[in-house]
Amino acid sequence: MQPAALFPERAENGLSALLGPDSLHTSFQRIIDLQTGSIVGYEAVVGGPADSSFAEPAALASAARAMGMTPDLDAARWNGALAAAAREDKPREVPLFIAVDPDSLTDLPDLHDQDAGGAVLQFDETALIRRPAHLMRVVAEVRRLGWAIAVDHVGVRPESLALLPLLEPDVVKLDRTLLATRPNRFTARVVNAVAAQVERTGAIVMAEGITDEASALAALAMGARVGEGPLYGSTTTLSGDSPVGSPLEFGTARGRGATPLSTPYNLAAGGLDVRRASKRLLIEISKNLESMATDSRQTALMMGAFQHIRHFTALTGRRWELMAQNAALVGALAENMGTEPAPKIRGAGLPASDALREEWDVVVLSPHFSAVLAARDLGDGGPDMDRRFDYVLSHDPTLTIECARSLVARLPPERSGS
């Protein structure tokens, strides 16, 4: 793979031009097996000139964000890591974690037949809130190549716990703040949610910011298998030491994380019993699912499809607005729906060509509860409450995740400043 394959338009890096030739330096943080102490992988980090305020990677990243140059930093990190891996003949089986902001990949190139030689793309889960359809498309492309995915900073915002199932990462990275604070109820919520994800998918848990033996033990207690941090030394070159343990292995499947182009009803009705009911019954089922989302609070995702905006009544809007005060993500889709039909609710209008306009769907997804109500309108006339639907009700986690992806993928980007 040519180093600039993901960032061909940034081969001449803007940060290098700003800070001076050869000003950016790529080095590597060791990733350690917490049980054996052996090196099992590396994470690429980029710092600025040694005698400047940008020398530390965190300072450089902060400055790049402030200047709108995160794509340039991502390009430097990606290209520098792959160039070093090729130059120093890194074994292909040793994973190389490279952080990339999905927003940097605005024009995703054709990645067919490209080979990153053991690269693990590391994303911040909050990108799913900002640009859900884009991030899911990026993940699908990465999965198609068989590359692994890591989600960073899990445990900072509650949203990360609800959104993990949509991305199905190979590696879940616990944020350093979890090790630096006394365990509390939120810590327990994170540990429970991550444990559920690991049990379902086999993901590897990594802890960052390990400073001493006490924090290493805390990481193990939280379910981490591997870790990184000052305890294991400063950054190094790939030729500076050799892995002495078995490199991390991922069960990456090319289809994992793919965004279905179908609708919840079509996804559900193919393999489950279809029932028929009036809208009156389905409303009560929907309310019950809504209460489950409310009980899950900040770790829940709630998505709904309402056919036409007139079905998203004032009463429904108030119920969903209440859920949105605490849930990780609440979205509503319908014909003529605006981008914010009620405070904190993400909205999306449905074009005439979208088959979703014939459905009434409710999807609830949390670490420990999943449900989907997928119903298709039979086109009855007469009173609204007597309209009939064919419907499927399921609590299968895999199906619920597929249905959630199909709806989240239709959400527009978050408005700037939201």
Coordinates of C-alpha atoms in Angstrom, one line a residue:
M1 CA 0.0 0.0 0.0
Q2 CA 1.3 3.4 -0.9
P3 CA 1.5 5.5 2.3
A4 CA -0.7 8.3 0.9
A5 CA -3.5 6.1 -0.2
L6 CA -6.1 7.4 2.3
F7 CA -5.0 11.0 2.0
P8 CA -3.8 11.5 -1.6
E9 CA -4.7 15.1 -1.7
R10 CA -2.5 15.8 1.4
A11 CA 0.8 14.3 0.3
E12 CA 2.3 17.8 0.7
N13 CA 1.3 18.2 4.4
G14 CA 0.0 21.5 5.5
L15 CA 1.3 21.2 9.0
S16 CA 4.8 20.5 7.7
A17 CA 4.6 23.6 5.6
L18 CA 3.4 25.6 8.6
L19 CA 5.9 24.3 11.2
G20 CA 8.8 23.8 8.8
P21 CA 10.4 20.9 6.8
D22 CA 10.8 17.7 8.6
S23 CA 9.0 19.2 11.6
L24 CA 6.7 16.3 12.3
H25 CA 8.1 13.2 14.0
T26 CA 6.3 9.8 14.1
S27 CA 7.1 7.5 17.0
F28 CA 5.3 4.6 18.5
Q29 CA 3.7 3.8 21.9
R30 CA 4.0 0.2 23.0
I31 CA 0.9 -1.8 23.6
I32 CA 1.4 -4.4 26.4
D33 CA -0.3 -7.6 27.4
L34 CA -1.3 -6.9 31.0
Q35 CA -0.9 -10.5 32.0
T36 CA 2.5 -11.2 30.6
G37 CA 4.0 -7.8 30.2
S38 CA 5.0 -8.5 26.6
I39 CA 4.7 -6.1 23.6
V40 CA 1.8 -7.1 21.4
G41 CA 1.4 -4.0 19.2
Y42 CA 2.1 -0.3 18.7
E43 CA 0.2 3.0 18.4
A44 CA 1.5 5.7 16.1
V45 CA 1.9 9.2 17.6
V46 CA 3.0 12.4 15.9
G47 CA 4.7 15.3 17.6
G48 CA 6.0 18.7 16.4
P49 CA 9.4 20.3 16.6
A50 CA 11.3 19.3 19.8
D51 CA 11.9 23.0 20.8
S52 CA 8.3 24.2 20.2
S53 CA 5.1 24.2 22.1
F54 CA 3.9 21.6 19.6
A55 CA 6.4 19.0 20.7
E56 CA 4.0 16.9 22.7
P57 CA 1.4 14.9 20.5
A58 CA -1.5 16.1 22.6
A59 CA -0.5 19.8 22.2
L60 CA 0.0 19.3 18.5
A61 CA -3.5 17.6 18.2
S62 CA -5.1 20.4 20.1
A63 CA -3.5 23.1 17.9
A64 CA -4.4 21.2 14.7
R65 CA -8.1 21.2 15.9
A66 CA -8.0 24.9 16.7
M67 CA -6.6 25.7 13.2
G68 CA -8.9 23.3 11.4
M69 CA -5.9 21.2 10.3
T70 CA -6.9 17.8 11.9
P71 CA -7.0 16.3 8.4
D72 CA -3.3 17.3 7.9
L73 CA -2.4 15.8 11.3
D74 CA -4.3 12.6 10.3
A75 CA -2.4 12.5 7.0
A76 CA 0.9 12.9 8.8
R77 CA 0.0 10.2 11.3
W78 CA -1.2 7.7 8.7
N79 CA 1.5 8.3 6.1
G80 CA 4.3 8.5 8.7
A81 CA 3.2 5.3 10.4
L82 CA 3.0 3.3 7.2
A83 CA 6.3 4.7 5.9
A84 CA 8.0 3.7 9.1
A85 CA 6.4 0.3 9.1
A86 CA 7.7 -0.3 5.5
R87 CA 11.1 1.2 6.2
E88 CA 11.7 -0.8 9.4
D89 CA 10.2 -4.0 8.0
K90 CA 7.5 -4.3 10.6
P91 CA 6.1 -7.9 10.7
R92 CA 2.7 -7.8 9.1
E93 CA 1.1 -9.7 12.1
V94 CA 2.1 -6.9 14.5
P95 CA -0.9 -4.5 14.7
L96 CA -0.2 -0.8 14.2
F97 CA -2.9 1.5 15.7
I98 CA -3.4 4.7 13.7
A99 CA -5.9 7.4 14.9
V100 CA -7.9 9.0 12.1
D101 CA -10.8 11.3 12.5
P102 CA -13.5 10.1 10.1
D103 CA -14.3 13.7 9.3
S104 CA -10.9 13.9 7.6
L105 CA -12.0 11.3 5.1
T106 CA -14.5 13.6 3.4
D107 CA -14.0 12.0 0.0
L108 CA -13.4 8.4 0.8
P109 CA -11.1 7.0 -1.9
D110 CA -11.5 3.6 -3.5
L111 CA -9.7 1.4 -1.1
H112 CA -10.1 -1.8 -3.2
D113 CA -7.0 -4.0 -3.2
Q114 CA -5.2 -1.6 -0.9
D115 CA -3.2 -3.2 2.0
A116 CA -2.3 -1.3 5.2
G117 CA -0.2 -4.2 6.5
G118 CA -1.8 -4.8 9.9
A119 CA -3.2 -1.3 10.5
V120 CA -5.9 -0.8 13.0
L121 CA -7.9 2.3 12.3
Q122 CA -8.7 4.1 15.6
F123 CA -11.9 6.3 15.7
D124 CA -13.5 8.5 18.3
E125 CA -17.1 7.3 18.8
T126 CA -18.5 10.8 18.9
A127 CA -18.1 11.0 15.1
L128 CA -21.2 8.8 14.9
I129 CA -23.1 11.6 16.5
R130 CA -21.6 14.3 14.1
R131 CA -21.9 12.4 10.8
P132 CA -23.5 9.0 11.3
A133 CA -24.0 8.0 7.7
H134 CA -20.4 9.0 6.8
L135 CA -18.8 7.1 9.7
M136 CA -20.8 4.0 9.0
R137 CA -19.8 4.2 5.4
V138 CA -16.2 4.5 6.4
V139 CA -16.5 1.5 8.8
A140 CA -18.1 -0.5 6.0
E141 CA -15.2 0.2 3.7
V142 CA -12.7 -0.6 6.3
R143 CA -14.5 -3.9 7.1
R144 CA -14.6 -4.8 3.5
L145 CA -10.8 -4.8 3.4
G146 CA -10.7 -6.9 6.6
W147 CA -9.0 -4.1 8.6
A148 CA -9.6 -3.9 12.3
I149 CA -11.3 -1.0 14.1
A150 CA -10.6 0.5 17.5
V151 CA -12.9 2.9 19.3
D152 CA -11.1 5.4 21.5
H153 CA -12.1 7.3 24.7
V154 CA -14.8 4.9 25.8
G155 CA -16.0 6.0 29.2
V156 CA -15.8 9.8 28.7
R157 CA -19.3 10.3 27.3
P158 CA -22.3 8.0 28.0
E159 CA -23.0 8.0 24.2
S160 CA -20.0 5.7 23.6
L161 CA -21.7 2.9 25.5
A162 CA -24.8 3.0 23.4
L163 CA -23.1 3.4 20.1
L164 CA -20.5 0.6 20.5
P165 CA -22.9 -2.0 19.0
L166 CA -23.3 0.1 15.8
L167 CA -19.6 0.1 15.1
E168 CA -18.8 -3.4 16.6
P169 CA -15.1 -2.5 17.1
D170 CA -12.4 -5.1 17.4
V171 CA -10.8 -3.0 20.2
V172 CA -12.5 -1.0 22.9
K173 CA -10.2 1.6 24.4
L174 CA -11.0 2.6 28.0
D175 CA -10.3 6.3 28.5
R176 CA -7.5 7.2 31.0
T177 CA -9.9 9.1 33.2
L178 CA -11.5 5.8 34.3
L179 CA -8.1 4.7 35.9
A180 CA -7.5 8.2 37.4
T181 CA -10.7 8.5 39.4
R182 CA -12.2 6.6 42.3
P183 CA -14.7 3.9 41.0
N184 CA -18.3 5.2 41.0
R185 CA -21.6 4.3 39.5
F186 CA -20.6 5.5 36.1
T187 CA -17.5 3.4 36.2
A188 CA -19.7 0.4 37.0
R189 CA -22.0 1.3 34.0
V190 CA -19.0 1.5 31.7
V191 CA -17.6 -1.9 32.9
N192 CA -21.0 -3.5 32.5
A193 CA -21.6 -2.1 29.0
V194 CA -18.1 -3.0 27.8
A195 CA -18.4 -6.5 29.3
A196 CA -21.7 -7.0 27.4
Q197 CA -20.0 -5.9 24.1
V198 CA -17.0 -8.2 24.7
E199 CA -19.3 -11.2 25.4
R200 CA -21.3 -10.5 22.3
T201 CA -18.5 -9.9 19.8
G202 CA -15.2 -11.0 21.4
A203 CA -13.8 -7.5 21.3
I204 CA -10.4 -6.8 23.0
V205 CA -10.4 -4.2 25.8
M206 CA -7.5 -1.9 26.0
A207 CA -6.8 0.6 28.8
E208 CA -4.8 3.8 28.1
G209 CA -2.9 6.0 30.5
I210 CA -1.5 3.3 32.7
T211 CA 1.0 5.1 35.0
D212 CA 1.9 2.6 37.6
E213 CA 1.2 -1.0 38.9
A214 CA -1.9 0.2 40.7
S215 CA -3.5 1.5 37.5
A216 CA -2.5 -1.6 35.7
L217 CA -4.3 -3.7 38.3
A218 CA -7.3 -1.3 38.0
A219 CA -7.3 -1.8 34.2
L220 CA -7.3 -5.6 34.7
A221 CA -10.2 -5.3 37.1
M222 CA -12.2 -3.4 34.5
G223 CA -11.7 -6.1 32.0
A224 CA -8.8 -4.8 30.0
R225 CA -6.5 -7.4 28.4
V226 CA -3.9 -5.0 27.0
G227 CA -2.8 -1.5 27.9
E228 CA -0.5 1.4 27.1
G229 CA 0.9 4.3 29.1
P230 CA 3.9 5.8 30.9
L231 CA 4.5 2.6 32.9
Y232 CA 5.8 1.0 29.8
G233 CA 8.3 3.7 28.8
S234 CA 8.3 6.6 26.4
T235 CA 7.6 6.3 22.7
T236 CA 10.0 4.3 20.6
T237 CA 10.8 3.5 17.0
L238 CA 9.6 0.2 15.5
S239 CA 13.2 -1.0 15.3
G240 CA 13.9 0.0 18.9
D241 CA 12.5 -3.2 20.3
S242 CA 10.9 -6.4 19.1
P243 CA 7.6 -7.8 20.3
V244 CA 8.2 -10.7 22.6
G245 CA 4.6 -11.9 23.0
S246 CA 2.0 -13.1 20.6
P247 CA 0.6 -10.2 18.6
L248 CA -3.0 -9.3 19.0
E249 CA -5.3 -11.2 16.8
F250 CA -8.7 -9.9 15.7
G251 CA -11.7 -11.8 14.5
T252 CA -12.4 -9.2 11.9
A253 CA -15.1 -10.2 9.5
R254 CA -15.5 -8.3 6.2
G255 CA -19.2 -8.0 6.6
R256 CA -19.2 -6.9 10.3
G257 CA -20.5 -3.4 10.8
A258 CA -21.9 -3.1 7.2
T259 CA -24.8 -0.7 6.9
P260 CA -27.9 -2.5 5.4
L261 CA -29.5 -0.6 2.6
S262 CA -32.9 -2.2 3.5
T263 CA -35.6 -1.1 6.0
P264 CA -36.3 -2.5 9.5
Y265 CA -39.4 -4.3 8.3
N266 CA -37.7 -6.0 5.4
L267 CA -34.8 -7.0 7.6
A268 CA -37.1 -8.4 10.3
A269 CA -39.9 -10.0 8.2
G270 CA -37.6 -12.3 6.3
G271 CA -37.0 -14.7 9.2
L272 CA -39.6 -14.1 11.8
D273 CA -43.4 -14.6 12.2
V274 CA -45.4 -11.6 10.9
R275 CA -48.5 -10.6 12.8
R276 CA -51.3 -8.2 11.9
A277 CA -52.7 -5.5 14.2
S278 CA -54.3 -2.1 14.3
K279 CA -52.4 1.0 15.1
R280 CA -54.1 1.1 18.5
L281 CA -52.2 -2.0 19.7
L282 CA -48.9 -0.9 18.1
I283 CA -49.0 2.4 19.9
E284 CA -49.1 0.6 23.2
I285 CA -46.3 -1.6 22.2
S286 CA -44.3 1.4 21.1
K287 CA -44.9 3.2 24.5
N288 CA -43.7 0.1 26.3
L289 CA -40.5 0.2 24.3
E290 CA -40.1 3.9 24.9
S291 CA -40.3 3.2 28.7
M292 CA -37.5 0.7 28.3
A293 CA -35.3 3.3 26.7
T294 CA -36.1 5.8 29.4
D295 CA -35.1 3.3 32.1
S296 CA -31.7 2.8 30.3
R297 CA -31.1 6.5 30.3
Q298 CA -27.8 7.7 29.0
T299 CA -26.8 4.3 27.5
A300 CA -29.8 4.0 25.2
L301 CA -30.3 4.7 21.5
M302 CA -33.8 5.2 20.3
M303 CA -34.8 5.5 16.7
G304 CA -38.3 5.8 15.1
A305 CA -39.8 5.9 11.6
F306 CA -43.3 7.6 11.5
Q307 CA -44.2 7.6 7.8
H308 CA -45.4 11.2 7.7
I309 CA -44.6 14.1 10.0
R310 CA -48.3 14.3 11.0
H311 CA -48.0 10.9 12.8
F312 CA -45.3 12.5 15.0
T313 CA -47.9 14.2 17.1
A314 CA -47.4 16.8 19.7
L315 CA -48.0 14.1 22.4
T316 CA -45.4 11.8 20.8
G317 CA -43.0 14.7 20.4
R318 CA -43.2 15.4 24.2
R319 CA -42.6 11.7 25.1
W320 CA -39.6 11.5 22.7
E321 CA -38.3 14.9 23.9
L322 CA -38.3 13.5 27.5
M323 CA -36.3 10.5 26.4
A324 CA -33.8 12.7 24.5
Q325 CA -33.0 14.6 27.7
N326 CA -31.0 11.5 28.8
A327 CA -30.6 9.0 26.0
A328 CA -27.4 8.8 23.9
L329 CA -29.1 9.4 20.6
V330 CA -32.8 9.8 19.7
G331 CA -33.8 10.1 16.1
A332 CA -37.1 10.4 14.2
L333 CA -37.6 10.0 10.5
A334 CA -40.7 10.8 8.3
E335 CA -41.8 12.5 5.2
N336 CA -41.4 16.3 5.7
M337 CA -39.6 15.8 9.0
G338 CA -37.2 18.5 9.9
T339 CA -33.7 18.1 11.3
E340 CA -34.8 18.8 14.8
P341 CA -38.5 18.0 15.3
A342 CA -38.2 18.5 19.0
P343 CA -35.3 19.6 21.3
K344 CA -32.4 17.2 21.2
I345 CA -34.1 14.9 18.7
R346 CA -32.2 14.3 15.4
G347 CA -34.7 14.3 12.5
A348 CA -34.5 13.3 8.9
G349 CA -37.0 13.7 6.0
L350 CA -37.7 10.7 3.8
P351 CA -37.7 11.1 0.0
A352 CA -40.6 9.7 -2.0
S353 CA -38.3 6.9 -3.2
D354 CA -37.5 5.6 0.2
A355 CA -39.5 2.4 1.1
L356 CA -39.2 3.4 4.8
R357 CA -42.1 5.8 4.2
E358 CA -44.4 2.7 4.2
E359 CA -43.2 1.7 7.7
W360 CA -43.7 2.5 11.3
D361 CA -40.6 1.4 13.2
V362 CA -39.3 1.7 16.8
V363 CA -35.8 0.6 17.7
V364 CA -34.4 0.6 21.2
L365 CA -30.8 -0.4 21.7
S366 CA -28.8 -0.4 25.0
P367 CA -25.9 -2.6 26.3
H368 CA -28.4 -4.8 28.1
F369 CA -31.7 -4.4 26.2
S370 CA -32.6 -4.5 22.6
A371 CA -35.9 -4.5 20.8
V372 CA -37.4 -3.6 17.4
L373 CA -41.0 -3.0 16.4
A374 CA -41.1 -3.1 12.6
A375 CA -44.5 -2.6 11.0
R376 CA -45.6 -2.1 7.3
D377 CA -48.8 -0.1 6.5
L378 CA -51.5 -2.1 4.7
G379 CA -52.9 1.1 3.2
D380 CA -56.3 1.0 4.9
G381 CA -58.6 4.0 4.8
G382 CA -60.9 5.0 7.6
P383 CA -60.1 6.2 11.2
D384 CA -56.4 6.5 11.9
M385 CA -56.4 4.3 15.0
D386 CA -58.0 1.5 13.0
R387 CA -55.4 1.4 10.3
R388 CA -53.8 -2.1 10.1
F389 CA -50.2 -3.0 9.9
D390 CA -48.2 -6.2 9.4
Y391 CA -45.6 -6.2 12.1
V392 CA -42.7 -8.0 13.7
L393 CA -41.6 -7.6 17.3
S394 CA -38.1 -8.9 18.2
H395 CA -35.6 -8.7 21.0
D396 CA -32.8 -10.3 19.0
P397 CA -29.7 -8.1 19.5
T398 CA -28.2 -8.8 16.1
L399 CA -31.4 -7.9 14.3
T400 CA -31.9 -4.9 16.4
I401 CA -28.4 -3.6 15.6
E402 CA -29.0 -4.1 11.9
C403 CA -32.3 -2.2 12.1
A404 CA -30.7 0.6 14.1
R405 CA -27.9 0.9 11.5
S406 CA -30.5 1.2 8.7
L407 CA -32.2 4.1 10.4
V408 CA -29.1 5.9 11.8
A409 CA -27.5 5.8 8.3
R410 CA -30.4 8.0 7.1
L411 CA -29.7 10.8 9.6
P412 CA -28.0 14.0 8.2
P413 CA -24.8 15.4 9.7
E414 CA -25.2 17.2 13.0
R415 CA -25.5 21.0 12.6
S416 CA -22.4 22.9 13.5
G417 CA -22.6 24.2 17.0
S418 CA -25.0 21.5 18.2

